[in-house]
Coordinates of C-alpha atoms in Angstrom, one line a residue:
X1 CA -4.7 41.9 -44.1
X2 CA -1.0 41.3 -44.7
X3 CA 1.3 44.1 -44.2
X4 CA 3.8 44.7 -47.1
X5 CA 7.5 45.1 -46.3
X6 CA 8.7 48.7 -46.2
X7 CA 10.6 48.2 -49.5
X8 CA 7.7 46.9 -51.6
X9 CA 5.3 49.3 -49.9
X10 CA 7.4 52.3 -50.8
X11 CA 7.6 51.3 -54.4
X12 CA 3.9 50.4 -54.6
X13 CA 2.9 53.7 -53.1
X14 CA 4.9 55.6 -55.6
X15 CA 3.2 53.8 -58.5
X16 CA -0.3 54.2 -56.9
X17 CA 0.3 57.9 -56.6
X18 CA 0.8 58.0 -60.4
X19 CA -2.2 55.9 -61.2
X20 CA -4.6 57.0 -58.4
X21 CA -3.3 60.3 -57.0
X22 CA -6.6 61.0 -55.2
X23 CA -6.6 57.7 -53.2
X24 CA -4.8 56.7 -49.9
X25 CA -1.7 55.1 -51.3
X26 CA -0.9 53.3 -48.1
X27 CA -4.2 51.6 -47.8
X28 CA -4.3 50.7 -51.5
X29 CA -0.8 49.2 -51.3
X30 CA -2.0 46.9 -48.5
X31 CA -5.0 45.9 -50.5
X32 CA -2.8 45.1 -53.5
X33 CA -0.5 42.9 -51.4
X34 CA -3.5 41.2 -49.9
X35 CA -4.9 40.6 -53.4
X36 CA -1.7 39.1 -54.8
X37 CA -0.5 37.2 -51.7
X38 CA -3.7 36.0 -50.0
X39 CA -4.2 33.5 -47.1
X40 CA -1.1 34.2 -45.1
X41 CA 1.3 34.0 -48.1
X42 CA 3.8 36.9 -48.4
X43 CA 6.2 38.4 -50.9
X44 CA 9.9 37.8 -51.0
X45 CA 11.8 39.9 -48.5
X46 CA 13.5 41.7 -51.4
X47 CA 12.9 42.0 -55.2
X48 CA 14.5 39.6 -57.7
X49 CA 17.4 41.5 -59.1
X50 CA 17.3 42.2 -62.9
X51 CA 19.3 39.6 -64.7
X52 CA 19.2 37.1 -67.5
X53 CA 18.4 34.0 -65.4
X54 CA 14.7 33.9 -66.2
X55 CA 15.4 32.2 -69.6
X56 CA 18.2 30.6 -71.6
X57 CA 18.9 29.1 -75.0
X58 CA 16.7 26.1 -74.2
X59 CA 13.6 28.2 -74.0
X60 CA 11.2 27.8 -76.9
X61 CA 7.4 28.1 -77.0
X62 CA 4.6 26.6 -79.0
X63 CA 1.5 28.8 -79.4
X64 CA -1.8 26.9 -79.6
X65 CA -5.5 26.9 -78.8
X66 CA -6.7 24.5 -76.2
X67 CA -8.7 22.8 -79.0
X68 CA -6.4 23.0 -82.0
X69 CA -6.5 19.2 -81.8
X70 CA -9.9 17.4 -81.5
X71 CA -11.2 13.8 -82.0
X72 CA -14.8 14.0 -80.8
X73 CA -14.1 11.6 -77.9
X74 CA -11.4 13.0 -75.6
X75 CA -10.9 16.3 -73.9
X76 CA -9.0 18.6 -76.2
X77 CA -6.5 19.5 -73.4
X78 CA -5.7 15.8 -73.0
X79 CA -5.1 15.6 -76.8
X80 CA -2.9 18.7 -76.6
X81 CA -0.9 17.2 -73.7
X82 CA -0.5 14.0 -75.7
X83 CA 0.8 15.9 -78.7
X84 CA 3.2 18.0 -76.6
X85 CA 4.7 14.9 -75.0
X86 CA 4.6 12.7 -78.1
X87 CA 6.0 15.1 -80.7
X88 CA 7.7 18.0 -78.9
X89 CA 9.0 16.8 -75.5
X90 CA 12.6 17.7 -75.0
X91 CA 12.6 20.1 -78.0
X92 CA 10.0 22.7 -77.2
X93 CA 9.9 23.5 -73.5
X94 CA 7.1 26.0 -73.2
X95 CA 3.5 26.2 -74.3
X96 CA 1.2 29.2 -74.7
X97 CA -2.4 27.9 -74.4
X98 CA -4.6 30.7 -75.8
X99 CA -7.5 31.7 -73.6
X100 CA -8.9 28.5 -72.1
X101 CA -11.7 30.1 -70.2
X102 CA -15.5 30.2 -70.9
X103 CA -16.1 32.8 -73.6
X104 CA -18.7 34.1 -76.1
X105 CA -16.7 35.3 -79.1
X106 CA -13.3 36.2 -80.6
X107 CA -12.1 32.6 -80.1
X108 CA -11.7 33.0 -76.3
X109 CA -10.9 36.7 -76.0
X110 CA -14.4 37.6 -74.9
X111 CA -14.1 36.0 -71.4
X112 CA -17.1 35.2 -69.3
X113 CA -15.3 33.8 -66.3
X114 CA -11.5 34.1 -65.7
X115 CA -11.6 31.7 -62.8
X116 CA -12.9 28.6 -64.7
X117 CA -11.6 26.4 -67.5
X118 CA -13.9 26.1 -70.5
X119 CA -15.6 22.8 -69.9
X120 CA -15.5 21.9 -73.6
X121 CA -11.6 21.9 -73.3
X122 CA -11.2 20.3 -69.9
X123 CA -10.6 21.4 -66.3
X124 CA -8.0 23.0 -64.1
X125 CA -6.4 19.7 -63.4
X126 CA -5.6 19.3 -67.1
X127 CA -4.0 22.8 -67.2
X128 CA -2.0 22.0 -64.1
X129 CA -0.7 18.8 -65.6
X130 CA 0.5 20.6 -68.7
X131 CA 2.0 23.3 -66.5
X132 CA 3.9 20.7 -64.5
X133 CA 5.6 19.4 -67.7
X134 CA 6.0 22.5 -69.8
X135 CA 6.6 26.2 -69.0
X136 CA 3.0 27.5 -69.3
X137 CA 1.9 30.8 -70.7
X138 CA -1.7 32.0 -70.4
X139 CA -3.6 35.2 -71.3
X140 CA -4.7 37.8 -68.8
X141 CA -7.3 39.5 -71.0
X142 CA -7.1 42.9 -69.2
X143 CA -9.0 45.3 -71.4
X144 CA -12.4 43.8 -71.7
X145 CA -14.8 41.1 -70.7
X146 CA -17.7 39.4 -72.5
X147 CA -21.0 41.2 -72.7
X148 CA -22.4 37.9 -71.3
X149 CA -20.1 37.8 -68.3
X150 CA -21.3 37.9 -64.7
X151 CA -19.4 41.2 -64.3
X152 CA -21.4 42.9 -67.1
X153 CA -24.7 41.3 -66.1
X154 CA -24.2 42.6 -62.6
X155 CA -23.3 46.0 -64.0
X156 CA -26.6 46.2 -65.9
X157 CA -28.5 45.3 -62.8
X158 CA -26.7 48.1 -60.9
X159 CA -25.1 45.7 -58.3
X160 CA -21.9 46.8 -56.5
X161 CA -19.0 46.7 -57.1
X162 CA -19.7 45.9 -60.8
X163 CA -21.8 49.0 -61.2
X164 CA -18.6 50.9 -61.5
X165 CA -16.6 48.3 -63.5
X166 CA -17.2 49.7 -67.0
X167 CA -16.5 52.8 -69.0
X168 CA -19.6 54.9 -69.7
X169 CA -19.5 57.7 -72.3
X170 CA -22.0 60.3 -73.5
X171 CA -22.8 59.4 -77.1
X172 CA -22.3 63.1 -78.1
X173 CA -18.7 63.0 -76.9
X174 CA -16.0 63.5 -79.6
X175 CA -14.0 60.2 -79.6
X176 CA -12.4 60.7 -83.0
X177 CA -8.9 60.8 -81.5
X178 CA -9.2 57.2 -80.1
X179 CA -6.8 54.8 -81.7
X180 CA -8.4 51.4 -82.4
X181 CA -7.6 48.2 -84.2
X182 CA -11.2 47.7 -85.5
X183 CA -13.8 49.4 -87.7
X184 CA -16.9 48.8 -85.6
X185 CA -18.5 51.7 -83.7
X186 CA -16.6 52.5 -80.4
X187 CA -19.7 52.8 -78.3
X188 CA -22.5 50.4 -77.7
X189 CA -25.9 51.3 -76.2
X190 CA -27.1 48.9 -73.5
X191 CA -30.1 48.9 -71.2
X192 CA -29.5 49.0 -67.4
X193 CA -31.6 49.5 -64.4
X194 CA -30.4 53.1 -64.4
X195 CA -31.6 53.6 -68.0
X196 CA -29.8 53.3 -71.3
X197 CA -26.0 53.7 -71.1
X198 CA -23.3 53.8 -73.8
X199 CA -20.3 51.7 -73.0
X200 CA -16.8 51.6 -74.5
X201 CA -15.9 48.7 -76.9
X202 CA -12.4 48.9 -78.3
X203 CA -12.6 45.6 -80.1
X204 CA -16.2 44.5 -80.6
X205 CA -19.6 45.0 -79.1
X206 CA -19.4 41.6 -77.4
X207 CA -16.1 42.8 -75.7
X208 CA -16.9 45.5 -73.1
X209 CA -14.0 47.5 -71.8
X210 CA -13.5 47.6 -68.1
X211 CA -12.7 50.8 -66.2
X212 CA -9.2 50.8 -64.6
X213 CA -10.0 54.3 -63.1
X214 CA -11.8 52.1 -60.5
X215 CA -9.0 50.5 -58.3
X216 CA -11.4 47.6 -57.6
X217 CA -10.9 46.5 -61.2
X218 CA -7.1 46.4 -60.8
X219 CA -7.5 44.4 -57.5
X220 CA -9.8 41.9 -59.2
X221 CA -7.3 41.3 -62.0
X222 CA -4.5 40.9 -59.5
X223 CA -6.5 38.2 -57.7
X224 CA -7.1 36.4 -61.0
X225 CA -3.4 36.7 -61.8
X226 CA -2.5 35.1 -58.5
X227 CA -5.0 32.3 -59.2
X228 CA -3.5 31.6 -62.6
X229 CA 0.0 31.5 -61.0
X230 CA -1.2 29.1 -58.4
X231 CA -2.5 26.9 -61.2
X232 CA 1.0 26.7 -62.8
X233 CA 1.1 29.7 -65.1
X234 CA 4.7 31.1 -65.3
X235 CA 4.4 33.5 -68.2
X236 CA 1.5 36.0 -68.0
X237 CA 0.6 37.5 -71.3
X238 CA -1.1 40.9 -70.9
X239 CA -3.5 41.0 -73.7
X240 CA -4.4 44.3 -75.4
X241 CA -2.7 46.1 -72.5
X242 CA -2.0 49.3 -74.5
X243 CA -5.7 50.2 -74.4
X244 CA -6.6 49.7 -70.7
X245 CA -6.5 53.4 -69.6
X246 CA -9.0 55.8 -71.1
X247 CA -8.8 59.7 -71.1
X248 CA -11.2 61.5 -73.3
X249 CA -9.5 63.9 -75.6
X250 CA -6.5 61.6 -76.0
X251 CA -5.6 58.7 -78.2
X252 CA -6.4 56.3 -75.3
X253 CA -3.4 54.2 -76.1
X254 CA -0.1 53.9 -74.2
X255 CA -1.1 56.4 -71.6
X256 CA 1.2 57.0 -68.6
X257 CA -1.3 55.2 -66.3
X258 CA -1.1 52.2 -68.5
X259 CA 2.6 52.0 -68.2
X260 CA 2.4 52.5 -64.5
X261 CA 0.0 49.6 -64.2
X262 CA 2.4 47.4 -66.1
X263 CA 5.2 48.5 -63.8
X264 CA 3.0 47.7 -60.8
X265 CA 2.4 44.2 -62.1
X266 CA 6.1 43.7 -62.9
X267 CA 7.0 44.8 -59.3
X268 CA 4.6 42.1 -57.9
X269 CA 6.1 39.4 -60.2
X270 CA 9.6 40.4 -59.1
X271 CA 8.6 40.0 -55.5
X272 CA 6.9 36.6 -56.1
X273 CA 8.5 33.4 -55.0
X274 CA 7.5 31.9 -58.3
X275 CA 9.6 32.9 -61.3
X276 CA 6.9 34.7 -63.2
X277 CA 7.6 36.4 -66.5
X278 CA 5.4 39.3 -67.6
X279 CA 4.9 39.6 -71.4
X280 CA 3.1 42.5 -73.0
X281 CA 1.0 42.1 -76.2
X282 CA 1.1 45.4 -78.1
X283 CA 0.6 45.1 -81.8
X284 CA 1.8 48.7 -82.6
X285 CA 4.6 50.4 -84.5
X286 CA 8.1 49.4 -83.3
X287 CA 9.0 52.4 -81.1
X288 CA 5.7 52.2 -79.3
X289 CA 6.2 48.5 -78.7
X290 CA 9.7 49.0 -77.3
X291 CA 8.4 51.5 -74.8
X292 CA 6.9 48.5 -72.8
X293 CA 10.3 47.5 -71.6
X294 CA 10.2 50.8 -69.6
X295 CA 13.5 51.3 -67.8
X296 CA 13.9 47.6 -67.0
X297 CA 10.9 47.9 -64.9
X298 CA 7.9 47.1 -67.1
X299 CA 7.5 43.9 -69.2
X300 CA 10.2 41.2 -68.9
X301 CA 9.4 40.3 -72.5
X302 CA 7.8 42.0 -75.4
X303 CA 6.6 40.5 -78.8
X304 CA 8.8 41.5 -81.7
X305 CA 5.8 42.6 -83.7
X306 CA 7.9 44.1 -86.6
X307 CA 9.5 40.8 -87.4
X308 CA 6.5 38.9 -89.0
X309 CA 5.7 41.5 -91.7
X310 CA 9.3 42.4 -92.5
X311 CA 10.4 38.7 -92.6
X312 CA 7.5 38.0 -94.9
X313 CA 8.5 40.8 -97.2
X314 CA 12.2 39.7 -97.3
X315 CA 11.2 36.2 -98.4
X316 CA 8.5 37.3 -100.9
X317 CA 10.7 40.0 -102.5
X318 CA 14.1 38.2 -102.2
X319 CA 15.5 41.3 -100.5
X320 CA 16.7 41.6 -96.9
X321 CA 17.1 45.4 -97.1
X322 CA 14.2 46.4 -94.9
X323 CA 14.7 43.5 -92.5
X324 CA 18.4 44.5 -92.2
X325 CA 17.6 48.2 -91.6
X326 CA 15.1 47.3 -88.9
X327 CA 17.4 45.0 -87.0
X328 CA 20.4 47.4 -87.2
X329 CA 18.3 49.9 -85.3
X330 CA 16.9 47.5 -82.7
X331 CA 18.5 47.9 -79.3
X332 CA 19.7 44.9 -77.4
X333 CA 17.1 44.0 -74.7
X334 CA 18.0 45.6 -71.4
X335 CA 19.2 43.5 -68.5
X336 CA 16.3 41.4 -67.2
X337 CA 14.4 41.8 -70.5
X338 CA 14.1 39.8 -73.7
X339 CA 12.3 39.8 -77.0
X340 CA 9.8 37.1 -77.9
X341 CA 10.4 36.3 -81.6
X342 CA 7.7 34.9 -83.8
X343 CA 6.5 34.8 -87.4
X344 CA 3.0 33.4 -87.0
X345 CA 0.4 33.5 -84.3
X346 CA -3.3 32.8 -83.8
X347 CA -4.0 36.3 -85.2
X348 CA -3.0 37.2 -88.7
X349 CA 0.3 38.8 -89.7
X350 CA 0.0 42.2 -88.2
X351 CA 1.3 45.1 -90.4
X352 CA 1.3 47.9 -87.8
X353 CA 4.7 46.7 -86.7
X354 CA 6.0 47.6 -90.3
X355 CA 4.8 51.2 -90.1
X356 CA 7.7 53.5 -90.7
X357 CA 9.9 50.6 -91.6
X358 CA 8.5 49.2 -94.9
X359 CA 7.6 51.5 -97.8
X360 CA 3.9 51.6 -98.6
X361 CA 4.4 50.4 -102.1
X362 CA 6.4 47.4 -100.8
X363 CA 3.6 46.6 -98.3
X364 CA 1.1 46.9 -101.1
X365 CA 3.0 44.2 -103.1
X366 CA 3.1 41.9 -100.1
X367 CA -0.7 42.4 -99.6
X368 CA -1.4 41.5 -103.2
X369 CA 0.8 38.5 -103.0
X370 CA -1.0 37.3 -99.9
X371 CA -4.3 37.7 -101.7
X372 CA -2.9 35.7 -104.7
X373 CA -2.0 32.9 -102.2
X374 CA -5.5 32.7 -100.9
X375 CA -5.2 35.1 -98.0
X376 CA -7.5 37.9 -96.7
X377 CA -6.9 41.4 -95.3
X378 CA -8.5 42.9 -92.1
X379 CA -8.8 46.6 -91.7
X380 CA -8.7 49.2 -88.9
X381 CA -10.5 52.5 -88.7
X382 CA -8.5 55.8 -88.8
X383 CA -9.7 59.0 -86.9
X384 CA -10.7 60.6 -90.3
X385 CA -13.1 57.7 -90.9
X386 CA -11.0 56.0 -93.5
X387 CA -9.6 52.5 -93.2
X388 CA -6.1 51.0 -93.4
X389 CA -4.8 47.4 -93.5
X390 CA -4.3 46.0 -89.9
X391 CA -3.4 42.4 -90.5
X392 CA -3.0 39.8 -93.2
X393 CA -5.1 36.7 -92.6
X394 CA -3.3 33.7 -94.0
X395 CA -1.2 30.8 -92.6
X396 CA 2.5 31.7 -92.6
X397 CA 3.1 28.4 -94.5
X398 CA 0.7 29.4 -97.4
X399 CA 1.9 33.1 -97.3
X400 CA 5.3 31.7 -98.5
X401 CA 3.9 29.7 -101.5
X402 CA 5.9 31.7 -103.9
X403 CA 7.4 35.2 -104.6
X404 CA 6.1 38.6 -105.6
X405 CA 7.7 38.4 -109.0
X406 CA 7.4 34.7 -109.8
X407 CA 4.1 33.7 -108.1
X408 CA 3.7 30.2 -106.8
X409 CA 6.7 27.8 -107.2
X410 CA 8.3 24.7 -105.8
X411 CA 10.3 26.3 -103.0
X412 CA 7.4 26.7 -100.4
X413 CA 8.8 24.3 -97.8
X414 CA 12.4 25.6 -98.1
X415 CA 11.2 29.2 -98.0
X416 CA 9.1 28.5 -95.0
X417 CA 11.9 26.7 -93.1
X418 CA 14.1 29.7 -93.9
X419 CA 11.6 32.0 -92.2
X420 CA 11.4 29.9 -89.1
X421 CA 15.2 29.5 -88.9
X422 CA 15.6 33.2 -88.9
X423 CA 13.1 33.4 -86.0
X424 CA 15.4 30.8 -84.2
X425 CA 18.5 32.8 -84.9
X426 CA 17.6 36.2 -83.5
X427 CA 18.2 37.6 -80.0
X428 CA 15.3 36.6 -77.9
X429 CA 13.1 33.6 -77.2
X430 CA 11.5 31.9 -80.3
X431 CA 7.8 31.0 -80.4
X432 CA 6.2 28.8 -83.0
X433 CA 2.5 28.7 -83.8
X434 CA 1.3 25.1 -83.8
X435 CA 0.1 25.5 -87.4
X436 CA 3.6 26.5 -88.5
X437 CA 5.0 23.4 -86.9
X438 CA 2.4 21.3 -88.7
X439 CA 2.6 23.1 -92.1
X440 CA -1.1 23.8 -92.0
X441 CA -2.8 25.3 -95.1
X442 CA -5.4 28.0 -95.2
X443 CA -8.8 27.0 -93.7
X444 CA -11.2 28.6 -96.1
X445 CA -14.0 26.3 -94.9
X446 CA -13.5 27.8 -91.4
X447 CA -13.8 31.3 -92.7
X448 CA -17.0 30.4 -94.6
X449 CA -18.5 28.6 -91.5
X450 CA -17.7 31.4 -89.0
X451 CA -17.6 34.5 -91.2
X452 CA -14.4 35.5 -89.4
X453 CA -11.3 36.2 -91.5
X454 CA -9.0 35.0 -88.7
X455 CA -10.5 31.5 -88.9
X456 CA -8.3 30.9 -92.0
X457 CA -5.3 30.5 -89.6
X458 CA -7.1 28.7 -86.8
X459 CA -7.7 25.2 -88.2
X460 CA -8.8 22.5 -85.9
X461 CA -7.0 19.3 -86.7
X462 CA -8.7 15.9 -86.4
X463 CA -6.0 14.4 -84.2
X464 CA -6.2 10.8 -85.6
X465 CA -6.0 12.3 -89.1
X466 CA -3.0 14.4 -88.1
X467 CA -1.2 11.5 -86.5
X468 CA -1.6 9.5 -89.7
X469 CA 0.0 12.4 -91.6
X470 CA 2.8 12.8 -89.1
X471 CA 3.5 9.0 -89.3
X472 CA 3.9 9.3 -93.1
X473 CA 7.5 10.5 -93.8
X474 CA 6.4 11.5 -97.3
X475 CA 3.8 14.0 -96.1
X476 CA 4.6 17.7 -96.1
X477 CA 3.4 18.0 -92.5
X478 CA 5.8 15.2 -91.2
X479 CA 8.7 16.7 -93.2
X480 CA 8.2 20.2 -91.9
X481 CA 7.7 19.1 -88.3
X482 CA 10.8 16.8 -88.4
X483 CA 13.0 19.5 -89.8
X484 CA 11.7 22.1 -87.4
X485 CA 12.4 19.8 -84.5
X486 CA 15.8 19.0 -85.9
X487 CA 16.8 22.7 -86.1
X488 CA 15.3 23.6 -82.7
X489 CA 17.2 20.7 -81.2
X490 CA 20.4 22.1 -82.6
X491 CA 19.6 25.6 -81.5
X492 CA 18.9 24.8 -77.9
X493 CA 22.3 23.3 -77.5
X494 CA 24.1 26.5 -78.5
X495 CA 25.2 29.0 -75.8
X496 CA 25.5 31.7 -78.6
X497 CA 21.7 31.5 -78.9
X498 CA 21.0 32.6 -75.3
X499 CA 18.2 35.1 -75.6
X500 CA 20.6 37.9 -74.5
X501 CA 23.7 36.7 -76.3
X502 CA 25.4 39.5 -78.3
X503 CA 23.9 40.2 -81.7
X504 CA 25.3 42.2 -84.7
X505 CA 23.6 42.6 -88.1
X506 CA 25.9 41.6 -91.0
X507 CA 26.0 43.4 -94.3
X508 CA 26.2 40.7 -96.9
X509 CA 24.0 42.1 -99.6
X510 CA 20.3 42.1 -100.1
X511 CA 20.1 38.4 -101.1
X512 CA 21.4 37.4 -97.6
X513 CA 20.2 38.0 -94.1
X514 CA 23.0 37.5 -91.7
X515 CA 23.6 38.0 -88.0
X516 CA 26.5 37.3 -85.7
X517 CA 25.7 35.9 -82.2
X518 CA 28.3 35.5 -79.4
X519 CA 27.7 33.5 -76.2
X520 CA 27.6 35.5 -72.9
X521 CA 30.9 33.8 -71.9
X522 CA 32.3 34.8 -75.4
X523 CA 33.5 31.2 -76.1
X524 CA 31.1 30.5 -79.0
X525 CA 30.4 32.5 -82.1
X526 CA 27.6 31.6 -84.6
X527 CA 27.2 33.3 -87.9
X528 CA 23.6 32.7 -88.8
X529 CA 23.3 33.3 -92.5
X530 CA 20.2 32.9 -94.6
X531 CA 19.6 33.0 -98.4
X532 CA 16.3 34.8 -98.8
X533 CA 16.1 34.2 -102.5
X534 CA 15.1 31.4 -104.9
X535 CA 18.6 31.4 -106.5
X536 CA 21.9 30.0 -105.6
X537 CA 24.1 32.5 -103.9
X538 CA 27.8 32.5 -102.9
X539 CA 29.2 34.4 -99.9
X540 CA 32.9 35.1 -99.6
X541 CA 34.1 33.6 -96.3
X542 CA 36.3 36.7 -95.9
X543 CA 33.1 38.8 -95.7
X544 CA 32.1 36.7 -92.6
X545 CA 35.4 37.3 -91.0
X546 CA 36.0 33.7 -90.1
X547 CA 39.1 33.7 -87.9
X548 CA 42.0 31.8 -89.5
X549 CA 43.4 29.0 -87.5
X550 CA 40.1 27.9 -86.1
X551 CA 37.8 25.2 -87.4
X552 CA 34.4 26.4 -88.5
X553 CA 31.4 24.2 -88.9
X554 CA 27.9 24.5 -90.3
X555 CA 25.8 23.3 -87.4
X556 CA 22.8 22.6 -89.7
X557 CA 24.7 20.3 -92.0
X558 CA 27.5 19.2 -89.8
X559 CA 30.1 20.0 -92.5
X560 CA 33.4 21.7 -91.9
X561 CA 33.8 25.0 -93.7
X562 CA 36.6 24.7 -96.3
X563 CA 38.5 28.0 -95.9
X564 CA 40.6 27.2 -98.9
X565 CA 37.6 27.8 -101.0
X566 CA 37.0 31.6 -101.1
X567 CA 33.2 31.3 -101.3
X568 CA 30.6 29.5 -99.3
X569 CA 27.7 28.3 -101.4
X570 CA 24.0 28.6 -100.5
X571 CA 21.2 26.8 -102.2
X572 CA 17.9 28.7 -102.6
X573 CA 16.6 29.6 -99.1
X574 CA 19.4 27.6 -97.4
X575 CA 20.4 28.6 -93.9
X576 CA 23.8 28.0 -92.3
X577 CA 24.7 28.4 -88.7
X578 CA 28.5 28.6 -88.9
X579 CA 30.2 28.1 -85.6
X580 CA 33.6 27.6 -84.0
X581 CA 32.1 24.8 -81.9
X582 CA 30.4 21.8 -83.4

């Protein structure tokens, strides 16, 4: 067993004493180091100091399933690699491949074996090839495993160590305080060699929650995490991490031990020779989400979960009021931390991030608009037994077919591109769902086939058919992808778009959403200004405070700003990146 250095050992022991106060912290610290650095490997002699060197303005991500592209002949991971190299190389530098492991449900999030690649997608060699060419993100599905997994099968047979891997609860226990994102019953009765047991299922009865009260569970996940890093993963997404620690009589979300486990994983990553970024997935209200930065000692990155619903509202309503109010209150990411900005993902458009930020009647109008545009709504259960909207199931492209007041119109493409340009402009690293890059429409056939609302946003493209569309410059898909790539290419060349570059929210009226970004060296300013309405708007250049005597350019059009004209014109949904450097 490897002996940890005194520095990491001291810090590990302090965390262990918070999580497992009854255990020998010295012995468990050694086990943790042995799990994360096996076979004679060892941690760095000192931790990687907090800083902003783990990312820069060139970092962008595409989010995709391993089988978003199929042709019935080739391995989907081979097709994905071809797509990445053919269409995105040099523009998008990272890829989040959603769970690529064997699974039984929830499109990969009910994992049966964390150590294998789903054979229907490919094999580890395919993952490693993509990881050698793009910065690779993968999911560590921490909270639960499939009911058909080896772990759960061994549990039901009473075999150690899995006999203590899952959360058992007396069915008469009051669990009404538990916060959940689903409406199904929390407990599932299963037969075991020790008789019937009721196990905890936060998400579905096919997703059985593991018990982190048992340190063997933590150690096993650290071994899996190390395997994934060895296979080329450089961003580890902690899926559903907020729910991993259970204490009866509490909400069982964001508990202190949960945060301590994230800090422990961050500590290991910061001592790793590999430059590993830890990302937490916590689809919760804004203040709760921000807590996962800790004190620069938890997640390196957190998702900006408030952005998708507030951005959608701004573009459907033609008012940036709520988006502005939210951004004005958002703190800059701490040193060594960054936001991950996105509008769309494999899940729907979560609305929990808008709680306390968007008035209920405004959210109600957005929900009705989404339904009018062919979308669906998923609910979550409240402690009193009632239900509340949890997410909107619709492609982001189709969610922007029109407006609340006017219905569908001819501005869908421009409105959608405005949404994605705002994502590119904000402090943080931008991520784009593959179906946003491809202007994919709602997949109603997928919903009908699977009975799952989220399938509406998880279309599987026939790759030859997609390539024909992308080869046709007149197709909507080709036009959107080309313009997205053009804007991303401009963005990644600007120092003022470093993920930690200075950001201030501008007050230019509700028709405009504007932010000022300044490069870390303070040698470039960009005024990122976006018309969120379907009308032409003029902005006085004096309101932007463009410094006289300097030349200012719109990076998106290449035109020089005419300061002799008192106003800058914006077409419906036009975006301008006005900079002192072309």
